mmCIF file of C-alpha atoms in Angstrom:
data_model
loop_
_atom_site.group_PDB
_atom_site.id
_atom_site.type_symbol
_atom_site.label_atom_id
_atom_site.label_comp_id
_atom_site.label_asym_id
_atom_site.label_seq_id
_atom_site.Cartn_x
_atom_site.Cartn_y
_atom_site.Cartn_z
ATOM 1 C CA LEU A 1 237.125 114.115 38.474
ATOM 2 C CA PHE A 2 233.657 114.669 37.012
ATOM 3 C CA VAL A 3 232.302 111.485 38.642
ATOM 4 C CA GLU A 4 233.878 112.422 41.957
ATOM 5 C CA LYS A 5 232.338 115.916 41.797
ATOM 6 C CA GLN A 6 228.876 114.532 40.990
ATOM 7 C CA SER A 7 229.208 112.037 43.816
ATOM 8 C CA HIS A 8 230.157 114.822 46.214
ATOM 9 C CA THR A 9 227.170 116.958 45.111
ATOM 10 C CA LEU A 10 224.777 114.016 45.496
ATOM 11 C CA SER A 11 226.071 113.171 48.945
ATOM 12 C CA HIS A 12 225.790 116.847 49.939
ATOM 13 C CA ARG A 13 222.131 117.004 48.783
ATOM 14 C CA THR A 14 221.356 113.743 50.575
ATOM 15 C CA ALA A 15 222.901 115.058 53.760
ATOM 16 C CA PHE A 16 220.955 118.295 53.443
ATOM 17 C CA ALA A 17 217.670 116.478 52.843
ATOM 18 C CA ARG A 18 218.105 113.895 55.614
ATOM 19 C CA PRO A 19 216.976 116.176 58.468
ATOM 20 C CA LEU A 20 213.730 116.891 56.573
ATOM 21 C CA CYS A 21 212.782 113.204 56.629
ATOM 22 C CA MET A 22 210.472 112.384 59.531
ATOM 23 C CA SER A 23 210.385 109.125 61.372
ATOM 24 C CA LYS A 24 207.165 107.157 61.656
ATOM 25 C CA THR A 25 206.863 108.196 65.301
ATOM 26 C CA SER A 26 207.227 111.891 64.425
ATOM 27 C CA ARG A 27 204.625 111.623 61.670
ATOM 28 C CA MET A 28 202.172 109.926 64.048
ATOM 29 C CA PHE A 29 202.775 112.652 66.638
ATOM 30 C CA LEU A 30 202.123 115.396 64.056
ATOM 31 C CA VAL A 31 198.896 113.697 62.946
ATOM 32 C CA GLN A 32 197.757 113.468 66.570
ATOM 33 C CA VAL A 33 198.473 117.154 67.149
ATOM 34 C CA VAL A 34 196.508 118.142 64.030
ATOM 35 C CA CYS A 35 193.599 115.888 65.045
ATOM 36 C CA ALA A 36 193.617 117.357 68.556
ATOM 37 C CA VAL A 37 193.467 120.912 67.171
ATOM 38 C CA VAL A 38 190.580 119.973 64.848
ATOM 39 C CA VAL A 39 188.659 118.295 67.686
ATOM 40 C CA LEU A 40 189.202 121.257 70.025
ATOM 41 C CA TYR A 41 188.089 123.665 67.304
ATOM 42 C CA ALA A 42 184.964 121.558 66.660
ATOM 43 C CA LEU A 43 184.235 121.478 70.410
ATOM 44 C CA PHE A 44 184.620 125.254 70.515
ATOM 45 C CA TRP A 45 181.895 125.650 67.897
ATOM 46 C CA VAL A 46 179.637 123.168 69.708
ATOM 47 C CA VAL A 47 179.973 125.228 72.902
ATOM 48 C CA TRP A 48 179.577 128.511 71.000
ATOM 49 C CA LEU A 49 176.428 127.365 69.199
ATOM 50 C CA ARG A 50 174.894 126.106 72.442
ATOM 51 C CA ARG A 51 175.604 129.530 73.929
ATOM 52 C CA ASN A 52 174.092 131.221 70.857
ATOM 53 C CA LEU A 53 171.199 128.926 69.940
ATOM 54 C CA ASP A 54 169.403 131.690 68.066
ATOM 55 C CA ALA A 55 172.348 131.964 65.653
ATOM 56 C CA PHE A 56 172.291 128.193 65.076
ATOM 57 C CA TYR A 57 168.508 128.216 64.579
ATOM 58 C CA TYR A 58 168.679 131.186 62.227
ATOM 59 C CA ALA A 59 171.471 129.642 60.136
ATOM 60 C CA LEU A 60 169.385 126.463 59.668
ATOM 61 C CA TYR A 61 165.912 127.848 59.029
ATOM 62 C CA ALA A 62 166.137 131.469 57.852
ATOM 63 C CA LYS A 63 165.537 132.373 54.217
ATOM 64 C CA ASP A 64 166.854 135.888 54.465
ATOM 65 C CA LYS A 65 168.315 136.007 50.944
ATOM 66 C CA LYS A 66 165.510 134.149 49.186
ATOM 67 C CA TRP A 67 162.639 135.889 47.427
ATOM 68 C CA LYS A 68 161.051 135.892 43.989
ATOM 69 C CA PRO A 69 162.463 138.277 41.353
ATOM 70 C CA SER A 70 160.358 141.382 40.995
ATOM 71 C CA VAL A 71 158.794 142.845 37.887
ATOM 72 C CA ASP A 72 160.949 145.532 36.276
ATOM 73 C CA PRO A 73 159.811 148.753 38.037
ATOM 74 C CA SER A 74 160.577 150.950 35.013
ATOM 75 C CA LEU A 75 158.179 148.925 32.840
ATOM 76 C CA ARG A 76 155.383 149.206 35.371
ATOM 77 C CA ILE A 77 155.807 152.973 35.561
ATOM 78 C CA ARG A 78 155.887 153.484 31.782
ATOM 79 C CA ALA A 79 152.697 151.473 31.415
ATOM 80 C CA ASN A 80 150.779 153.838 33.671
ATOM 81 C CA ALA A 81 149.867 157.331 32.577
ATOM 82 C CA ASP A 82 148.388 158.497 35.907
ATOM 83 C CA ALA A 83 151.543 158.094 37.983
ATOM 84 C CA VAL A 84 152.310 160.483 40.840
ATOM 85 C CA GLU A 85 156.001 160.775 41.823
ATOM 86 C CA LYS A 86 157.974 161.628 44.929
ATOM 87 C CA LYS A 87 161.773 161.621 45.118
ATOM 88 C CA ARG A 88 164.424 161.110 47.779
ATOM 89 C CA THR A 89 168.220 161.303 47.591
ATOM 90 C CA VAL A 90 169.843 158.437 49.471
ATOM 91 C CA VAL A 91 173.505 157.933 50.362
ATOM 92 C CA PHE A 92 174.461 154.341 51.120
ATOM 93 C CA VAL A 93 177.502 154.050 53.407
ATOM 94 C CA ARG A 94 178.940 150.613 54.015
ATOM 95 C CA HIS A 95 180.348 149.957 57.475
ATOM 96 C CA GLY A 96 184.103 149.651 58.007
ATOM 97 C CA GLU A 97 185.753 146.261 58.114
ATOM 98 C CA SER A 98 184.358 144.011 60.859
ATOM 99 C CA THR A 99 186.009 141.254 62.859
ATOM 100 C CA TRP A 100 183.968 138.776 60.788
ATOM 101 C CA ASN A 101 185.479 140.288 57.619
ATOM 102 C CA VAL A 102 188.951 139.843 59.121
ATOM 103 C CA THR A 103 188.345 136.105 59.539
ATOM 104 C CA PHE A 104 186.442 135.221 56.385
ATOM 105 C CA ASN A 105 187.281 137.838 53.748
ATOM 106 C CA GLY A 106 191.053 137.470 53.658
ATOM 107 C CA SER A 107 193.239 135.047 51.737
ATOM 108 C CA LYS A 108 191.630 131.640 51.202
ATOM 109 C CA ALA A 109 195.006 129.877 51.240
ATOM 110 C CA PRO A 110 194.595 127.054 53.811
ATOM 111 C CA HIS A 111 197.493 128.063 56.057
ATOM 112 C CA HIS A 112 196.243 131.673 56.203
ATOM 113 C CA PHE A 113 192.542 130.848 56.570
ATOM 114 C CA ILE A 114 193.017 128.163 59.253
ATOM 115 C CA GLY A 115 195.310 130.498 61.154
ATOM 116 C CA ARG A 116 192.691 133.265 61.149
ATOM 117 C CA LEU A 117 189.968 130.831 62.237
ATOM 118 C CA LEU A 118 192.032 129.608 65.180
ATOM 119 C CA SER A 119 193.027 133.128 66.188
ATOM 120 C CA SER A 120 189.436 134.384 66.121
ATOM 121 C CA ALA A 121 188.235 131.293 68.039
ATOM 122 C CA ILE A 122 190.827 131.931 70.753
ATOM 123 C CA THR A 123 189.699 135.579 70.992
ATOM 124 C CA GLU A 124 186.066 134.489 71.242
ATOM 125 C CA LEU A 125 186.946 131.966 73.946
ATOM 126 C CA SER A 126 188.791 134.616 75.937
ATOM 127 C CA LEU A 127 185.719 136.888 75.827
ATOM 128 C CA ILE A 128 183.550 134.019 77.095
ATOM 129 C CA MET A 129 185.965 133.168 79.902
ATOM 130 C CA LYS A 130 186.164 136.833 80.985
ATOM 131 C CA GLY A 131 182.366 137.004 81.127
ATOM 132 C CA VAL A 132 182.231 139.738 78.490
ATOM 133 C CA ALA A 133 178.799 139.862 76.817
ATOM 134 C CA ASP A 134 180.304 140.424 73.391
ATOM 135 C CA SER A 135 181.559 138.435 70.422
ATOM 136 C CA TRP A 136 183.972 138.262 67.508
ATOM 137 C CA PHE A 137 181.383 136.511 65.315
ATOM 138 C CA TYR A 138 177.906 137.487 66.568
ATOM 139 C CA ASP A 139 177.001 141.080 65.623
ATOM 140 C CA SER A 140 180.692 141.431 64.796
ATOM 141 C CA PRO A 141 182.100 144.887 65.687
ATOM 142 C CA LEU A 142 184.524 147.081 63.778
ATOM 143 C CA SER A 143 188.094 145.884 63.535
ATOM 144 C CA GLU A 144 190.999 148.291 63.970
ATOM 145 C CA LEU A 145 191.122 148.698 60.183
ATOM 146 C CA GLY A 146 187.358 149.251 60.164
ATOM 147 C CA MET A 147 187.715 152.232 62.484
ATOM 148 C CA GLU A 148 190.469 153.605 60.235
ATOM 149 C CA GLN A 149 188.181 153.252 57.200
ATOM 150 C CA ALA A 150 185.424 155.191 58.981
ATOM 151 C CA GLU A 151 188.024 157.863 59.771
ATOM 152 C CA GLN A 152 189.063 157.995 56.095
ATOM 153 C CA LEU A 153 185.445 158.680 55.121
ATOM 154 C CA HIS A 154 185.242 161.352 57.818
ATOM 155 C CA THR A 155 188.392 163.016 56.455
ATOM 156 C CA HIS A 156 186.997 162.962 52.909
ATOM 157 C CA LEU A 157 183.691 164.504 53.996
ATOM 158 C CA THR A 158 185.361 167.302 55.957
ATOM 159 C CA HIS A 159 187.879 168.220 53.226
ATOM 160 C CA GLU A 160 185.665 168.105 50.114
ATOM 161 C CA ARG A 161 183.204 170.849 50.968
ATOM 162 C CA ASN A 162 183.268 172.234 47.409
ATOM 163 C CA ASP A 163 181.315 169.193 46.269
ATOM 164 C CA ALA A 164 177.618 170.169 46.406
ATOM 165 C CA ILE A 165 176.276 166.906 47.792
ATOM 166 C CA ILE A 166 179.076 166.534 50.357
ATOM 167 C CA ASN A 167 178.511 170.124 51.462
ATOM 168 C CA HIS A 168 174.837 169.293 51.933
ATOM 169 C CA LEU A 169 175.719 166.140 53.876
ATOM 170 C CA MET A 170 177.790 168.189 56.306
ATOM 171 C CA ASN A 171 175.637 171.338 56.522
ATOM 172 C CA GLY A 172 172.178 170.749 55.035
ATOM 173 C CA LYS A 173 169.067 169.052 56.326
ATOM 174 C CA ILE A 174 169.602 165.290 56.329
ATOM 175 C CA ARG A 175 168.649 162.252 58.379
ATOM 176 C CA ILE A 176 171.344 159.728 59.351
ATOM 177 C CA VAL A 177 170.052 156.202 59.898
ATOM 178 C CA SER A 178 171.832 152.955 60.610
ATOM 179 C CA SER A 179 171.337 149.226 60.760
ATOM 180 C CA ASN A 180 170.944 147.800 64.267
ATOM 181 C CA LEU A 181 174.325 146.050 63.897
ATOM 182 C CA ARG A 182 177.010 147.822 65.912
ATOM 183 C CA ARG A 183 179.611 148.047 63.146
ATOM 184 C CA ALA A 184 177.158 150.181 61.164
ATOM 185 C CA ILE A 185 176.197 152.350 64.156
ATOM 186 C CA SER A 186 179.857 152.964 65.000
ATOM 187 C CA THR A 187 180.722 153.775 61.378
ATOM 188 C CA ALA A 188 177.916 156.358 61.289
ATOM 189 C CA LEU A 189 179.113 157.958 64.536
ATOM 190 C CA LEU A 190 182.774 158.045 63.509
ATOM 191 C CA ALA A 191 182.307 159.186 59.900
ATOM 192 C CA PHE A 192 179.784 161.938 60.699
ATOM 193 C CA ARG A 193 181.028 162.805 64.208
ATOM 194 C CA GLU A 194 181.780 166.444 63.359
ATOM 195 C CA ARG A 195 178.229 167.112 62.196
ATOM 196 C CA ILE A 196 176.633 164.945 64.891
ATOM 197 C CA THR A 197 178.446 166.621 67.795
ATOM 198 C CA GLU A 198 178.156 170.197 66.487
ATOM 199 C CA LYS A 199 174.434 169.899 65.753
ATOM 200 C CA ASN A 200 173.737 167.515 68.655
ATOM 201 C CA GLU A 201 172.069 165.067 66.265
ATOM 202 C CA LYS A 202 171.342 161.376 66.662
ATOM 203 C CA VAL A 203 171.802 158.327 64.458
ATOM 204 C CA VAL A 204 168.408 156.640 64.083
ATOM 205 C CA VAL A 205 168.625 152.840 64.367
ATOM 206 C CA LEU A 206 166.349 150.866 62.030
ATOM 207 C CA THR A 207 165.861 147.091 62.007
ATOM 208 C CA SER A 208 164.880 147.377 58.346
ATOM 209 C CA LEU A 209 168.548 148.022 57.436
ATOM 210 C CA GLN A 210 169.791 144.810 59.083
ATOM 211 C CA GLU A 211 172.008 142.719 56.772
ATOM 212 C CA ALA A 212 170.444 140.138 54.420
ATOM 213 C CA SER A 213 172.369 137.027 55.444
ATOM 214 C CA ASN A 214 172.056 133.842 57.524
ATOM 215 C CA ASN A 215 175.469 134.298 59.159
ATOM 216 C CA PRO A 216 175.840 135.047 62.901
ATOM 217 C CA ASP A 217 177.436 138.413 62.164
ATOM 218 C CA SER A 218 174.111 139.576 60.697
ATOM 219 C CA LEU A 219 172.271 139.050 64.016
ATOM 220 C CA SER A 220 172.058 141.932 66.465
ATOM 221 C CA LEU A 221 172.950 141.838 70.156
ATOM 222 C CA LEU A 222 170.623 144.804 70.606
ATOM 223 C CA LYS A 223 167.194 143.589 71.716
ATOM 224 C CA MET A 224 164.006 145.595 71.388
ATOM 225 C CA GLY A 225 163.837 147.964 74.341
ATOM 226 C CA GLY A 226 167.371 146.991 75.369
ATOM 227 C CA SER A 227 170.399 149.166 75.974
ATOM 228 C CA LEU A 228 173.244 149.631 73.523
ATOM 229 C CA LYS A 229 176.746 148.726 74.710
ATOM 230 C CA VAL A 230 180.018 149.849 73.169
ATOM 231 C CA PRO A 231 181.776 146.926 71.395
ATOM 232 C CA TRP A 232 184.892 145.560 73.049
ATOM 233 C CA THR A 233 187.045 146.575 70.064
ATOM 234 C CA GLU A 234 186.082 150.240 70.529
ATOM 235 C CA GLU A 235 186.564 150.568 74.299
ATOM 236 C CA ASN A 236 189.733 152.618 73.810
ATOM 237 C CA CYS A 237 188.946 154.250 70.476
ATOM 238 C CA LYS A 238 191.122 157.363 70.094
ATOM 239 C CA LEU A 239 188.974 158.976 67.405
ATOM 240 C CA MET A 240 185.901 159.519 69.559
ATOM 241 C CA ASN A 241 184.567 158.785 73.030
ATOM 242 C CA MET A 242 182.348 155.888 71.968
ATOM 243 C CA HIS A 243 180.689 155.531 75.390
ATOM 244 C CA GLU A 244 179.497 159.130 75.226
ATOM 245 C CA ALA A 245 178.536 158.794 71.555
ATOM 246 C CA TYR A 246 176.473 155.652 72.156
ATOM 247 C CA SER A 247 174.639 157.221 75.093
ATOM 248 C CA ARG A 248 174.042 160.694 73.620
ATOM 249 C CA HIS A 249 173.899 160.342 69.839
ATOM 250 C CA VAL A 250 171.979 157.115 69.112
ATOM 251 C CA ASP A 251 168.179 157.042 68.792
ATOM 252 C CA LEU A 252 166.621 153.608 69.522
ATOM 253 C CA LEU A 253 162.965 154.681 69.522
ATOM 254 C CA GLN A 254 162.288 153.144 66.087
ATOM 255 C CA HIS A 255 164.309 149.975 66.668
ATOM 256 C CA ARG A 256 162.148 146.832 66.495
ATOM 257 C CA GLY A 257 164.590 144.176 67.643
ATOM 258 C CA ASN A 258 166.250 141.444 65.612
ATOM 259 C CA LYS A 259 165.041 140.421 62.168
ATOM 260 C CA GLU A 260 162.556 137.557 62.155
ATOM 261 C CA VAL A 261 163.380 134.037 60.989
ATOM 262 C CA GLY A 262 160.212 133.814 58.888
ATOM 263 C CA ALA A 263 160.861 137.056 56.998
ATOM 264 C CA ASN A 264 163.418 137.847 54.297
ATOM 265 C CA GLY A 265 165.591 140.722 53.188
ATOM 266 C CA LEU A 266 162.984 142.020 50.737
ATOM 267 C CA SER A 267 160.455 142.647 53.513
ATOM 268 C CA ARG A 268 163.001 144.860 55.301
ATOM 269 C CA ILE A 269 163.965 146.622 52.057
ATOM 270 C CA MET A 270 160.308 147.506 51.465
ATOM 271 C CA ALA A 271 159.937 148.571 55.111
ATOM 272 C CA PHE A 272 162.896 150.929 54.682
ATOM 273 C CA ASN A 273 161.305 152.496 51.574
ATOM 274 C CA ASP A 274 158.022 152.949 53.428
ATOM 275 C CA TRP A 275 159.916 154.714 56.229
ATOM 276 C CA LEU A 276 161.954 156.766 53.729
ATOM 277 C CA PHE A 277 158.917 158.345 52.096
ATOM 278 C CA ARG A 278 157.067 158.864 55.360
ATOM 279 C CA GLU A 279 159.904 161.025 56.675
ATOM 280 C CA ASP A 280 159.876 164.730 55.939
ATOM 281 C CA CYS A 281 163.488 164.769 54.765
ATOM 282 C CA GLU A 282 164.647 164.658 51.156
ATOM 283 C CA VAL A 283 168.234 163.496 51.835
ATOM 284 C CA VAL A 284 168.939 160.393 53.920
ATOM 285 C CA VAL A 285 172.258 158.757 54.797
ATOM 286 C CA ALA A 286 171.782 155.023 55.380
ATOM 287 C CA VAL A 287 174.733 153.215 56.972
ATOM 288 C CA GLY A 288 174.519 149.488 56.462
ATOM 289 C CA HIS A 289 175.716 146.379 54.683
ATOM 290 C CA SER A 290 176.953 145.162 51.319
ATOM 291 C CA LEU A 291 174.460 142.369 50.541
ATOM 292 C CA TRP A 292 171.485 144.498 51.616
ATOM 293 C CA PHE A 293 172.685 147.409 49.461
ATOM 294 C CA ARG A 294 173.334 145.229 46.418
ATOM 295 C CA SER A 295 169.895 143.620 46.751
ATOM 296 C CA TYR A 296 168.323 147.089 46.946
ATOM 297 C CA PHE A 297 169.937 148.172 43.675
ATOM 298 C CA GLN A 298 168.978 144.908 41.960
ATOM 299 C CA GLU A 299 165.399 145.274 43.123
ATOM 300 C CA PHE A 300 164.704 148.872 42.082
ATOM 301 C CA MET A 301 166.988 149.623 39.141
ATOM 302 C CA PRO A 302 165.647 148.887 35.619
ATOM 303 C CA HIS A 303 166.490 145.261 34.900
ATOM 304 C CA ASN A 304 168.312 146.124 31.674
ATOM 305 C CA ALA A 305 170.476 148.766 33.399
ATOM 306 C CA VAL A 306 174.147 147.792 33.644
ATOM 307 C CA HIS A 307 175.992 149.138 36.675
ATOM 308 C CA GLU A 308 178.595 147.762 39.080
ATOM 309 C CA VAL A 309 176.393 148.430 42.125
ATOM 310 C CA LYS A 310 174.131 145.576 40.961
ATOM 311 C CA THR A 311 176.957 143.032 40.901
ATOM 312 C CA LYS A 312 179.662 144.266 43.283
ATOM 313 C CA LYS A 313 179.817 145.154 46.947
ATOM 314 C CA ILE A 314 180.344 148.728 48.060
ATOM 315 C CA ALA A 315 183.815 148.922 49.622
ATOM 316 C CA ASN A 316 184.173 149.024 53.400
ATOM 317 C CA GLY A 317 183.831 152.681 54.364
ATOM 318 C CA GLY A 318 182.608 153.530 50.864
ATOM 319 C CA ALA A 319 179.681 155.826 50.051
ATOM 320 C CA VAL A 320 177.385 155.897 46.995
ATOM 321 C CA ALA A 321 174.570 158.408 46.366
ATOM 322 C CA PHE A 322 171.482 158.016 44.146
ATOM 323 C CA ASP A 323 167.891 159.161 43.655
ATOM 324 C CA VAL A 324 164.977 156.819 44.313
ATOM 325 C CA LYS A 325 161.425 157.591 43.241
ATOM 326 C CA CYS A 326 158.198 156.546 44.888
ATOM 327 C CA VAL A 327 155.632 156.299 42.111
ATOM 328 C CA ILE A 328 151.946 155.957 42.947
ATOM 329 C CA LEU A 329 150.214 154.180 40.070
ATOM 330 C CA ASN A 330 146.556 154.906 39.294
ATOM 331 C CA GLY A 331 146.790 158.156 41.253
ATOM 332 C CA GLY A 332 143.433 159.260 42.633
ATOM 333 C CA LYS A 333 141.832 155.836 42.107
ATOM 334 C CA SER A 334 140.891 153.258 44.734
ATOM 335 C CA ASN A 335 143.295 150.575 43.452
ATOM 336 C CA GLN A 336 146.481 152.569 43.959
ATOM 337 C CA GLU A 337 149.812 150.761 43.815
ATOM 338 C CA ILE A 338 153.243 151.986 44.944
ATOM 339 C CA VAL A 339 156.362 151.295 42.878
ATOM 340 C CA TYR A 340 159.929 152.304 43.770
ATOM 341 C CA CYS A 341 162.488 152.970 41.054
ATOM 342 C CA ILE A 342 166.137 154.132 40.970
ATOM 343 C CA ASP A 343 167.373 156.365 38.168
ATOM 344 C CA PRO A 344 170.689 154.757 37.042
ATOM 345 C CA LYS A 345 171.963 158.150 35.844
ATOM 346 C CA SER A 346 171.667 159.550 39.363
ATOM 347 C CA ILE A 347 174.132 157.045 40.870
ATOM 348 C CA ARG A 348 177.431 158.626 41.824
ATOM 349 C CA THR A 349 180.384 157.702 44.000
ATOM 350 C CA ILE A 350 180.939 159.877 47.069
ATOM 351 C CA PHE A 351 183.903 157.893 48.392
ATOM 352 C CA LEU A 352 185.647 154.697 47.193
ATOM 353 C CA GLY A 353 182.567 153.225 45.465
ATOM 354 C CA CYS A 354 182.508 149.475 44.803
ATOM 355 C CA GLN A 355 185.227 146.945 45.527
ATOM 356 C CA LYS A 356 187.620 146.297 42.660
#
């Protein structure tokens, strides 16, 4: 009876497993299908890169994230007795999730990642075929979740008025600036829309805030002297009329076009600081990007200071405030030198903070 039962179980398992066995012809067909998909995907990228040669050129030759480590700014300041100081309060706001983030920042499991790549490639191809001058990858716009994250920041800012700095952000004298990448511009408009519309203010677009990366999503579709178009993902945004916002509440007068291949992120970081201390405004909201922000903290915080902003990315839709000093060494002498330094004790989370 035992042998008969075991035999029955074995035959049942064999029968169950038989349909899972593939014939040689079926295996060959599956391999051909996979190869065809890979070839088509490769051809898609060949066509895309030919259509966006500047992205291909930039990815090959740019050194946007490469520069020599700086001297600890705190040491340089302590060594000089004739220093003259100025101070600004800056609030870094990271843009909401972008379409690029959707594709590349999710699960790295092959079946998930390949699926996202194919889906985004199909979307990109459909935009090309429709003649839409937009992209999933190049100057990637906000995703649906990204718009929700900007709305979450807006809700936090409008409901936490008892917080002194948030109250100042909504009612005091500030300047709102943004990277020239549309996901940052849209995040600024959505998160601060109540203030912007009530006070009829504009978001100032600065090339100096453009992301420090060689990827296509860090390149701007907005050319110097060009017009700004609403991203395809935001055409029907229910939170705000983005067409009206882009035309009425964005200032392009200081925009200098795309970042240069021969420059690096540090040159733009220094350009932003130069702009920051030229402006007659002590509180500035800068809406931008994770790698640029992290590089800024690494550059101007004391090198021995330990803080998560030096090693982690600010969360999508997150906001972090801090004080930065402009210190003029050898004040009153001909060989003056400017040093920028962040006080680690002044860093505080406004919303979300860094990614966990």
